Amino acid sequence: MSTTTIPSFKLNTGADIPAIGLGTWQSKPGEVREAVKVALETGYRHLDCAWAYKNEAEVGQGIKDSGVPRSEIFITTKIFVSNYYPDRLEKSLDESLSLLGVDYVDLLLLHWPIALRPNAADDFIPLKPDGTRDTNLDLDINREVYPLLEAVYKKGKARAIGVSNWSVPKLEDLLTVCKVKPAVNQVELHPYLPQPKLVAFCQSNDILVQAYSPLGSSGSPVREDEEVVKIAKKHGVDAGTVLISFAVKRDIVVLPKSVTASRIKANLALVDLDAEDMKTLLGLSDVRGVTRYTKGAWGVKFGFEDGF
Ligand SMILES: NC(=O)c1ccc[n+]([C@@H]2O[C@H](COP(=O)([O-])OP(=O)(O)OC[C@H]3O[C@@H](n4cnc5c(N)ncnc54)[C@H](OP(=O)(O)O)[C@@H]3O)[C@@H](O)[C@H]2O)c1
């Protein structure tokens, strides 16, 4: 038996955040407007967006089409790594706000703990002549970029701020220098990448964890895993419901992406996994191997438990 009442968690700002949000990465033009409308009509009140997804205008149209008041929706966007500069960060947020058709976001994240050097030819993913990403390793993200995020937070354009893809060492360092504690760390999480130490660190420091690629992203075997399917059959639910419920049971916000109406609806269901299910799912990466699906060709290590 599954339920479709969406629980919520609290941010360290005191704000409520729905435990399930619609992911919008790789949601193509011509698809995401309808996906957002369907999601909001179905009961979602949380959208995970990013400037880098290049689809925020359509997300904004979907919000309008749904007729759901802005005040009822929790909206996240992210500052991309080529916009980590004093003359670019707030502009990037303003562009996202304008595309989404809103005058504030509920949560603003730094997308990755690394910067790129924008140039005249490319200000999105600029490359060096050898074809690798033009990373700016001289920029100290926690000391030079995070304060820019704190400044837009103080202006009220973002009601909470946080980070994405920060490992424990990067968070430890950030906590020594930040003035506004990050409310969230958004990272890849599913049974093949459960990251128990990172989750425990965040939760003991009152930083809410958000799970991206909770279904293993596109084309991964996580949804078809024999043990996941067995647990799904035991409860009479879809494998997707097991993966989404696995995150929520760990007090983690979960961000499944879909542009398929039936899956958008199905992904709102939760099932109460028991201790045995959780033990199996938490132990799955020991058997199958720890696997990360969303890496990005950054050419550096970020300090995660799996060596990434
Ligand atoms: N901060 C970051 O760096 C970062 C990185 C990656 C992702 N994210 C966020 O997290 C969100 C989710 O991650 P993700 O997009 O990588 O992957 P995901 O949500 O794990 O998986 C999405 C894939 O699963 C399919 N799917 C969705 N529901 C399904 C269901 N019930 N049964 C079977 N297949 C289903 C989708 O297909 P259809 O769409 O065709 O239905 C799509 O191919 C992103 O959209 C984004 O908002 C953030």
mmCIF file of C-alpha atoms and ligand atoms in Angstrom:
data_model
loop_
_atom_site.group_PDB
_atom_site.id
_atom_site.type_symbol
_atom_site.label_atom_id
_atom_site.label_comp_id
_atom_site.label_asym_id
_atom_site.label_seq_id
_atom_site.Cartn_x
_atom_site.Cartn_y
_atom_site.Cartn_z
ATOM 1 C CA MET A 1 0.000 0.000 0.000
ATOM 2 C CA SER A 2 1.308 3.445 -0.851
ATOM 3 C CA THR A 3 0.189 6.936 0.141
ATOM 4 C CA THR A 4 0.329 10.213 -1.778
ATOM 5 C CA THR A 5 0.326 12.780 1.034
ATOM 6 C CA ILE A 6 3.631 14.582 0.605
ATOM 7 C CA PRO A 7 5.475 15.014 3.905
ATOM 8 C CA SER A 8 7.649 18.046 4.443
ATOM 9 C CA PHE A 9 10.935 18.774 6.182
ATOM 10 C CA LYS A 10 12.216 21.949 7.858
ATOM 11 C CA LEU A 11 15.154 23.952 6.653
ATOM 12 C CA ASN A 12 17.504 25.508 9.220
ATOM 13 C CA THR A 13 15.835 28.832 8.281
ATOM 14 C CA GLY A 14 12.563 27.517 9.746
ATOM 15 C CA ALA A 15 10.906 27.218 6.300
ATOM 16 C CA ASP A 16 9.027 24.080 5.267
ATOM 17 C CA ILE A 17 10.162 22.172 2.205
ATOM 18 C CA PRO A 18 8.124 19.390 0.548
ATOM 19 C CA ALA A 19 10.000 16.076 0.722
ATOM 20 C CA ILE A 20 9.409 15.340 -2.975
ATOM 21 C CA GLY A 21 10.288 17.829 -5.720
ATOM 22 C CA LEU A 22 10.099 17.517 -9.500
ATOM 23 C CA GLY A 23 13.549 17.337 -11.140
ATOM 24 C CA THR A 24 13.916 19.281 -14.402
ATOM 25 C CA TRP A 25 17.411 18.414 -15.682
ATOM 26 C CA GLN A 26 17.361 17.003 -19.224
ATOM 27 C CA SER A 27 13.658 17.827 -19.499
ATOM 28 C CA LYS A 28 13.611 18.952 -23.099
ATOM 29 C CA PRO A 29 11.997 22.024 -24.607
ATOM 30 C CA GLY A 30 8.501 21.103 -25.647
ATOM 31 C CA GLU A 31 8.249 18.650 -22.723
ATOM 32 C CA VAL A 32 9.027 20.446 -19.508
ATOM 33 C CA ARG A 33 6.220 23.049 -19.658
ATOM 34 C CA GLU A 34 3.607 20.285 -19.689
ATOM 35 C CA ALA A 35 5.555 18.221 -17.121
ATOM 36 C CA VAL A 36 5.571 21.126 -14.651
ATOM 37 C CA LYS A 37 1.865 21.820 -15.241
ATOM 38 C CA VAL A 38 0.959 18.148 -14.742
ATOM 39 C CA ALA A 39 3.141 17.949 -11.631
ATOM 40 C CA LEU A 40 1.579 21.007 -9.997
ATOM 41 C CA GLU A 41 -1.940 19.844 -10.901
ATOM 42 C CA THR A 42 -1.117 16.433 -9.402
ATOM 43 C CA GLY A 43 -0.024 17.916 -6.082
ATOM 44 C CA TYR A 44 3.727 18.618 -6.369
ATOM 45 C CA ARG A 45 4.629 21.888 -4.651
ATOM 46 C CA HIS A 46 8.393 21.748 -5.148
ATOM 47 C CA LEU A 47 10.401 22.263 -8.359
ATOM 48 C CA ASP A 48 14.156 21.714 -8.686
ATOM 49 C CA CYS A 49 15.522 23.993 -11.394
ATOM 50 C CA ALA A 50 18.863 25.400 -12.526
ATOM 51 C CA TRP A 51 20.158 28.113 -14.839
ATOM 52 C CA ALA A 52 22.338 25.413 -16.443
ATOM 53 C CA TYR A 53 19.320 23.300 -17.436
ATOM 54 C CA LYS A 54 18.481 25.970 -20.053
ATOM 55 C CA ASN A 55 14.755 25.365 -19.664
ATOM 56 C CA GLU A 56 13.677 27.774 -16.916
ATOM 57 C CA ALA A 57 11.472 29.813 -19.290
ATOM 58 C CA GLU A 58 9.393 26.717 -19.991
ATOM 59 C CA VAL A 59 9.302 25.808 -16.314
ATOM 60 C CA GLY A 60 7.933 29.320 -15.703
ATOM 61 C CA GLN A 61 5.278 28.827 -18.368
ATOM 62 C CA GLY A 62 4.282 25.513 -16.772
ATOM 63 C CA ILE A 63 3.917 27.260 -13.400
ATOM 64 C CA LYS A 64 1.612 29.876 -14.994
ATOM 65 C CA ASP A 65 -0.399 27.247 -16.898
ATOM 66 C CA SER A 66 -1.041 25.331 -13.666
ATOM 67 C CA GLY A 67 -2.732 28.288 -11.982
ATOM 68 C CA VAL A 68 -1.102 27.286 -8.670
ATOM 69 C CA PRO A 69 -0.175 30.461 -6.761
ATOM 70 C CA ARG A 70 3.567 31.191 -6.570
ATOM 71 C CA SER A 71 3.357 31.375 -2.774
ATOM 72 C CA GLU A 72 2.384 27.682 -2.618
ATOM 73 C CA ILE A 73 5.403 26.440 -4.580
ATOM 74 C CA PHE A 74 8.918 25.804 -3.273
ATOM 75 C CA ILE A 75 11.281 26.745 -6.104
ATOM 76 C CA THR A 76 15.016 26.034 -6.188
ATOM 77 C CA THR A 77 17.482 27.300 -8.726
ATOM 78 C CA LYS A 78 21.268 27.037 -8.933
ATOM 79 C CA ILE A 79 24.113 29.316 -9.883
ATOM 80 C CA PHE A 80 26.279 27.616 -12.479
ATOM 81 C CA VAL A 81 30.060 27.488 -12.160
ATOM 82 C CA SER A 82 30.715 29.956 -14.999
ATOM 83 C CA ASN A 83 28.743 32.579 -13.052
ATOM 84 C CA TYR A 84 30.813 32.412 -9.832
ATOM 85 C CA TYR A 85 32.063 36.017 -10.172
ATOM 86 C CA PRO A 86 30.998 39.322 -8.576
ATOM 87 C CA ASP A 87 29.816 40.733 -11.919
ATOM 88 C CA ARG A 88 27.918 37.560 -12.876
ATOM 89 C CA LEU A 89 26.364 35.764 -9.887
ATOM 90 C CA GLU A 90 23.500 38.128 -9.114
ATOM 91 C CA LYS A 91 22.879 38.656 -12.864
ATOM 92 C CA SER A 92 22.506 34.906 -13.277
ATOM 93 C CA LEU A 93 19.998 34.779 -10.431
ATOM 94 C CA ASP A 94 18.095 37.737 -11.941
ATOM 95 C CA GLU A 95 17.976 35.904 -15.276
ATOM 96 C CA SER A 96 16.604 32.763 -13.591
ATOM 97 C CA LEU A 97 14.003 34.834 -11.706
ATOM 98 C CA SER A 98 12.901 36.522 -14.906
ATOM 99 C CA LEU A 99 12.737 33.238 -16.889
ATOM 100 C CA LEU A 100 10.811 31.508 -14.113
ATOM 101 C CA GLY A 101 8.505 34.530 -13.783
ATOM 102 C CA VAL A 102 9.041 34.936 -10.031
ATOM 103 C CA ASP A 103 10.632 37.603 -7.856
ATOM 104 C CA TYR A 104 12.364 35.312 -5.378
ATOM 105 C CA VAL A 105 13.434 31.668 -5.114
ATOM 106 C CA ASP A 106 12.913 29.574 -2.008
ATOM 107 C CA LEU A 107 16.375 28.080 -2.291
ATOM 108 C CA LEU A 108 19.490 29.105 -4.208
ATOM 109 C CA LEU A 109 22.394 26.666 -4.533
ATOM 110 C CA LEU A 110 25.959 26.825 -5.823
ATOM 111 C CA HIS A 111 25.831 24.034 -8.422
ATOM 112 C CA TRP A 112 29.358 22.529 -8.049
ATOM 113 C CA PRO A 113 32.374 23.322 -5.820
ATOM 114 C CA ILE A 114 34.512 24.449 -8.762
ATOM 115 C CA ALA A 115 34.538 27.431 -11.141
ATOM 116 C CA LEU A 116 34.971 27.801 -14.898
ATOM 117 C CA ARG A 117 36.451 30.878 -16.625
ATOM 118 C CA PRO A 118 33.850 32.295 -19.006
ATOM 119 C CA ASN A 119 35.184 33.814 -22.225
ATOM 120 C CA ALA A 120 33.724 35.864 -25.064
ATOM 121 C CA ALA A 121 33.011 32.761 -27.142
ATOM 122 C CA ASP A 122 31.450 30.651 -24.400
ATOM 123 C CA ASP A 123 30.106 31.667 -21.009
ATOM 124 C CA PHE A 124 28.462 28.320 -20.230
ATOM 125 C CA ILE A 125 30.988 25.462 -20.394
ATOM 126 C CA PRO A 126 34.148 27.173 -21.726
ATOM 127 C CA LEU A 127 36.889 24.808 -22.876
ATOM 128 C CA LYS A 128 40.679 25.135 -23.133
ATOM 129 C CA PRO A 129 42.344 24.608 -26.547
ATOM 130 C CA ASP A 130 42.955 20.950 -25.577
ATOM 131 C CA GLY A 131 39.191 20.409 -25.215
ATOM 132 C CA THR A 132 39.117 20.099 -21.407
ATOM 133 C CA ARG A 133 36.981 22.398 -19.247
ATOM 134 C CA ASP A 134 38.562 25.770 -18.489
ATOM 135 C CA THR A 135 38.494 25.435 -14.703
ATOM 136 C CA ASN A 136 39.574 28.292 -12.450
ATOM 137 C CA LEU A 137 41.351 26.521 -9.620
ATOM 138 C CA ASP A 138 42.602 29.848 -8.218
ATOM 139 C CA LEU A 139 39.113 30.741 -7.042
ATOM 140 C CA ASP A 140 38.372 29.649 -3.458
ATOM 141 C CA ILE A 141 34.670 28.806 -3.735
ATOM 142 C CA ASN A 142 33.927 28.778 0.005
ATOM 143 C CA ARG A 143 35.721 32.084 0.672
ATOM 144 C CA GLU A 144 35.172 34.036 -2.542
ATOM 145 C CA VAL A 145 31.932 32.720 -4.081
ATOM 146 C CA TYR A 146 29.755 31.657 -1.133
ATOM 147 C CA PRO A 147 29.818 35.252 0.250
ATOM 148 C CA LEU A 148 28.233 36.403 -3.042
ATOM 149 C CA LEU A 149 25.395 33.959 -2.339
ATOM 150 C CA GLU A 150 25.070 35.330 1.191
ATOM 151 C CA ALA A 151 24.753 38.824 -0.277
ATOM 152 C CA VAL A 152 21.780 37.950 -2.548
ATOM 153 C CA TYR A 153 20.190 36.087 0.377
ATOM 154 C CA LYS A 154 20.437 39.254 2.464
ATOM 155 C CA LYS A 155 18.700 41.165 -0.350
ATOM 156 C CA GLY A 156 15.743 38.745 -0.144
ATOM 157 C CA LYS A 157 16.050 37.351 -3.683
ATOM 158 C CA ALA A 158 16.613 33.880 -2.203
ATOM 159 C CA ARG A 159 14.852 32.796 0.994
ATOM 160 C CA ALA A 160 17.470 30.137 1.736
ATOM 161 C CA ILE A 161 20.906 29.328 0.355
ATOM 162 C CA GLY A 162 22.979 26.198 0.112
ATOM 163 C CA VAL A 163 25.324 24.093 -1.941
ATOM 164 C CA SER A 164 25.276 21.145 -4.296
ATOM 165 C CA ASN A 165 27.940 18.454 -4.713
ATOM 166 C CA TRP A 166 29.861 19.458 -1.551
ATOM 167 C CA SER A 167 31.731 16.576 0.124
ATOM 168 C CA VAL A 168 32.371 16.372 3.895
ATOM 169 C CA PRO A 169 35.809 18.081 3.691
ATOM 170 C CA LYS A 170 34.359 20.911 1.589
ATOM 171 C CA LEU A 171 31.457 21.346 4.032
ATOM 172 C CA GLU A 172 33.775 21.259 7.048
ATOM 173 C CA ASP A 173 35.776 24.052 5.472
ATOM 174 C CA LEU A 174 32.670 26.052 4.515
ATOM 175 C CA LEU A 175 31.311 25.849 8.064
ATOM 176 C CA THR A 176 34.484 27.491 9.355
ATOM 177 C CA VAL A 177 34.063 30.564 7.122
ATOM 178 C CA CYS A 178 30.383 31.071 6.258
ATOM 179 C CA LYS A 179 28.224 33.738 7.905
ATOM 180 C CA VAL A 180 24.956 32.126 6.770
ATOM 181 C CA LYS A 181 25.001 28.371 7.274
ATOM 182 C CA PRO A 182 23.991 26.420 4.137
ATOM 183 C CA ALA A 183 20.413 25.158 4.481
ATOM 184 C CA VAL A 184 20.905 22.320 1.983
ATOM 185 C CA ASN A 185 23.483 20.105 0.318
ATOM 186 C CA GLN A 186 22.099 18.540 -2.876
ATOM 187 C CA VAL A 187 24.016 15.421 -3.939
ATOM 188 C CA GLU A 188 23.596 12.211 -5.918
ATOM 189 C CA LEU A 189 21.976 9.559 -3.687
ATOM 190 C CA HIS A 190 20.367 6.169 -4.359
ATOM 191 C CA PRO A 191 21.020 2.594 -3.157
ATOM 192 C CA TYR A 192 24.148 2.257 -5.336
ATOM 193 C CA LEU A 193 25.501 5.522 -3.820
ATOM 194 C CA PRO A 194 24.066 5.843 -0.283
ATOM 195 C CA GLN A 195 26.885 8.095 1.077
ATOM 196 C CA PRO A 196 26.165 7.348 4.769
ATOM 197 C CA LYS A 197 29.015 9.484 6.172
ATOM 198 C CA LEU A 198 28.048 12.538 4.132
ATOM 199 C CA VAL A 199 24.376 12.178 5.098
ATOM 200 C CA ALA A 200 25.273 11.775 8.798
ATOM 201 C CA PHE A 201 27.590 14.809 8.675
ATOM 202 C CA CYS A 202 24.924 17.018 7.084
ATOM 203 C CA GLN A 203 22.185 15.873 9.428
ATOM 204 C CA SER A 204 24.307 16.380 12.523
ATOM 205 C CA ASN A 205 25.052 19.923 11.324
ATOM 206 C CA ASP A 206 21.411 20.799 10.523
ATOM 207 C CA ILE A 207 22.023 20.862 6.778
ATOM 208 C CA LEU A 208 19.142 19.217 4.918
ATOM 209 C CA VAL A 209 20.216 16.655 2.331
ATOM 210 C CA GLN A 210 18.584 16.506 -1.095
ATOM 211 C CA ALA A 211 18.887 13.393 -3.283
ATOM 212 C CA TYR A 212 19.441 13.971 -6.969
ATOM 213 C CA SER A 213 19.328 11.150 -9.539
ATOM 214 C CA PRO A 214 17.318 9.146 -6.930
ATOM 215 C CA LEU A 215 16.234 6.669 -9.613
ATOM 216 C CA GLY A 216 19.830 6.328 -10.843
ATOM 217 C CA SER A 217 19.271 8.951 -13.584
ATOM 218 C CA SER A 218 18.577 7.870 -17.174
ATOM 219 C CA GLY A 219 19.353 4.336 -18.285
ATOM 220 C CA SER A 220 20.854 3.001 -15.027
ATOM 221 C CA PRO A 221 20.106 -0.497 -13.681
ATOM 222 C CA VAL A 222 19.081 0.712 -10.185
ATOM 223 C CA ARG A 223 15.351 0.616 -10.955
ATOM 224 C CA GLU A 224 15.634 -2.947 -12.270
ATOM 225 C CA ASP A 225 17.814 -4.231 -9.424
ATOM 226 C CA GLU A 226 16.534 -7.627 -8.271
ATOM 227 C CA GLU A 227 16.429 -6.579 -4.592
ATOM 228 C CA VAL A 228 14.651 -3.292 -5.349
ATOM 229 C CA VAL A 229 12.084 -5.155 -7.466
ATOM 230 C CA LYS A 230 11.648 -7.764 -4.700
ATOM 231 C CA ILE A 231 10.888 -5.041 -2.128
ATOM 232 C CA ALA A 232 8.513 -3.359 -4.606
ATOM 233 C CA LYS A 233 6.628 -6.642 -5.113
ATOM 234 C CA LYS A 234 6.466 -7.259 -1.356
ATOM 235 C CA HIS A 235 4.661 -3.920 -0.875
ATOM 236 C CA GLY A 236 2.697 -4.040 -4.146
ATOM 237 C CA VAL A 237 4.282 -0.797 -5.467
ATOM 238 C CA ASP A 238 6.583 0.289 -8.343
ATOM 239 C CA ALA A 239 10.359 0.116 -8.032
ATOM 240 C CA GLY A 240 10.390 3.918 -8.394
ATOM 241 C CA THR A 241 8.232 4.225 -5.277
ATOM 242 C CA VAL A 242 10.738 2.099 -3.342
ATOM 243 C CA LEU A 243 13.660 4.321 -4.422
ATOM 244 C CA ILE A 244 11.812 7.552 -3.627
ATOM 245 C CA SER A 245 10.599 6.209 -0.263
ATOM 246 C CA PHE A 246 14.146 5.039 0.554
ATOM 247 C CA ALA A 247 15.329 8.652 0.455
ATOM 248 C CA VAL A 248 12.391 10.084 2.421
ATOM 249 C CA LYS A 249 12.786 7.412 5.107
ATOM 250 C CA ARG A 250 16.363 8.708 5.589
ATOM 251 C CA ASP A 251 14.953 12.255 6.114
ATOM 252 C CA ILE A 252 16.265 13.249 2.719
ATOM 253 C CA VAL A 253 14.415 15.414 0.182
ATOM 254 C CA VAL A 254 14.068 13.533 -3.098
ATOM 255 C CA LEU A 255 14.010 15.025 -6.607
ATOM 256 C CA PRO A 256 12.769 12.499 -9.192
ATOM 257 C CA LYS A 257 12.700 13.812 -12.764
ATOM 258 C CA SER A 258 10.112 12.773 -15.297
ATOM 259 C CA VAL A 259 8.386 14.299 -18.304
ATOM 260 C CA THR A 260 5.915 11.394 -18.518
ATOM 261 C CA ALA A 261 2.548 12.225 -16.951
ATOM 262 C CA SER A 262 1.934 8.719 -15.558
ATOM 263 C CA ARG A 263 5.422 8.604 -13.975
ATOM 264 C CA ILE A 264 5.148 12.139 -12.593
ATOM 265 C CA LYS A 265 1.996 11.020 -10.799
ATOM 266 C CA ALA A 266 3.437 7.655 -9.727
ATOM 267 C CA ASN A 267 6.533 9.340 -8.256
ATOM 268 C CA LEU A 268 4.433 11.129 -5.629
ATOM 269 C CA ALA A 269 3.533 7.856 -3.945
ATOM 270 C CA LEU A 270 5.391 6.765 -0.816
ATOM 271 C CA VAL A 271 5.527 3.402 0.909
ATOM 272 C CA ASP A 272 6.553 2.778 4.508
ATOM 273 C CA LEU A 273 9.693 0.667 4.092
ATOM 274 C CA ASP A 274 10.489 -1.546 7.080
ATOM 275 C CA ALA A 275 13.837 -1.990 8.850
ATOM 276 C CA GLU A 276 14.686 -5.068 6.772
ATOM 277 C CA ASP A 277 13.997 -3.208 3.494
ATOM 278 C CA MET A 278 16.190 -0.305 4.617
ATOM 279 C CA LYS A 279 19.002 -2.676 5.633
ATOM 280 C CA THR A 280 18.863 -4.356 2.227
ATOM 281 C CA LEU A 281 18.827 -1.059 0.333
ATOM 282 C CA LEU A 282 21.572 0.501 2.458
ATOM 283 C CA GLY A 283 23.732 -2.595 1.907
ATOM 284 C CA LEU A 284 23.157 -2.890 -1.844
ATOM 285 C CA SER A 285 26.249 -0.908 -2.875
ATOM 286 C CA ASP A 286 28.426 -3.338 -0.866
ATOM 287 C CA VAL A 287 27.193 -6.132 -3.114
ATOM 288 C CA ARG A 288 26.825 -4.364 -6.490
ATOM 289 C CA GLY A 289 29.637 -1.822 -6.049
ATOM 290 C CA VAL A 290 29.369 1.890 -5.356
ATOM 291 C CA THR A 291 28.248 3.588 -8.565
ATOM 292 C CA ARG A 292 27.925 7.280 -9.377
ATOM 293 C CA TYR A 293 26.017 8.220 -12.544
ATOM 294 C CA THR A 294 26.336 12.045 -12.688
ATOM 295 C CA LYS A 295 30.006 13.010 -12.784
ATOM 296 C CA GLY A 296 30.769 15.874 -15.148
ATOM 297 C CA ALA A 297 34.251 16.047 -16.704
ATOM 298 C CA TRP A 298 35.731 18.379 -14.086
ATOM 299 C CA GLY A 299 39.190 16.816 -14.008
ATOM 300 C CA VAL A 300 39.503 17.222 -10.207
ATOM 301 C CA LYS A 301 38.562 15.218 -7.140
ATOM 302 C CA PHE A 302 35.940 16.683 -4.795
ATOM 303 C CA GLY A 303 36.645 14.555 -1.689
ATOM 304 C CA PHE A 304 33.645 12.198 -1.688
ATOM 305 C CA GLU A 305 33.620 8.795 0.064
ATOM 306 C CA ASP A 306 33.725 6.953 -3.289
ATOM 307 C CA GLY A 307 36.873 8.804 -4.412
ATOM 308 C CA PHE A 308 35.039 11.218 -6.721
HETATM 309 N N1 LIG B 1 22.726 19.365 -8.443
HETATM 310 C C1 LIG B 1 23.149 18.595 -9.420
HETATM 311 O O1 LIG B 1 24.336 18.616 -9.796
HETATM 312 C C2 LIG B 1 22.177 17.668 -10.077
HETATM 313 C C3 LIG B 1 22.668 16.642 -10.913
HETATM 314 C C4 LIG B 1 21.749 15.772 -11.470
HETATM 315 C C5 LIG B 1 20.392 15.928 -11.200
HETATM 316 N N2 LIG B 1 19.943 16.957 -10.408
HETATM 317 C C6 LIG B 1 18.488 17.164 -10.119
HETATM 318 O O2 LIG B 1 17.907 15.917 -9.750
HETATM 319 C C7 LIG B 1 16.873 15.584 -10.662
HETATM 320 C C8 LIG B 1 16.737 14.079 -10.819
HETATM 321 O O3 LIG B 1 17.917 13.477 -11.284
HETATM 322 P P1 LIG B 1 18.061 12.859 -12.751
HETATM 323 O O4 LIG B 1 17.272 13.683 -13.685
HETATM 324 O O5 LIG B 1 19.501 12.677 -12.989
HETATM 325 O O6 LIG B 1 17.498 11.398 -12.655
HETATM 326 P P2 LIG B 1 16.350 10.526 -11.963
HETATM 327 O O7 LIG B 1 15.269 11.362 -11.441
HETATM 328 O O8 LIG B 1 17.049 9.577 -11.070
HETATM 329 O O9 LIG B 1 15.852 9.677 -13.217
HETATM 330 C C9 LIG B 1 15.232 10.271 -14.317
HETATM 331 C C10 LIG B 1 14.994 9.194 -15.355
HETATM 332 O O10 LIG B 1 14.106 8.192 -14.849
HETATM 333 C C11 LIG B 1 12.942 8.109 -15.660
HETATM 334 N N3 LIG B 1 11.811 7.896 -14.727
HETATM 335 C C12 LIG B 1 11.249 8.811 -13.904
HETATM 336 N N4 LIG B 1 10.281 8.244 -13.156
HETATM 337 C C13 LIG B 1 10.219 6.937 -13.516
HETATM 338 C C14 LIG B 1 9.416 5.850 -13.101
HETATM 339 N N5 LIG B 1 8.488 5.994 -12.159
HETATM 340 N N6 LIG B 1 9.631 4.623 -13.682
HETATM 341 C C15 LIG B 1 10.583 4.479 -14.639
HETATM 342 N N7 LIG B 1 11.371 5.485 -15.071
HETATM 343 C C16 LIG B 1 11.206 6.705 -14.511
HETATM 344 C C17 LIG B 1 12.865 9.426 -16.423
HETATM 345 O O11 LIG B 1 12.216 9.240 -17.664
HETATM 346 P P3 LIG B 1 11.107 10.237 -18.273
HETATM 347 O O12 LIG B 1 11.463 11.643 -17.934
HETATM 348 O O13 LIG B 1 11.218 9.968 -19.736
HETATM 349 O O14 LIG B 1 9.790 9.816 -17.709
HETATM 350 C C18 LIG B 1 14.346 9.746 -16.611
HETATM 351 O O15 LIG B 1 14.872 9.005 -17.708
HETATM 352 C C19 LIG B 1 17.277 16.327 -11.942
HETATM 353 O O16 LIG B 1 16.237 16.418 -12.877
HETATM 354 C C20 LIG B 1 17.733 17.637 -11.359
HETATM 355 O O17 LIG B 1 16.631 18.459 -11.016
HETATM 356 C C21 LIG B 1 20.836 17.813 -9.832
#
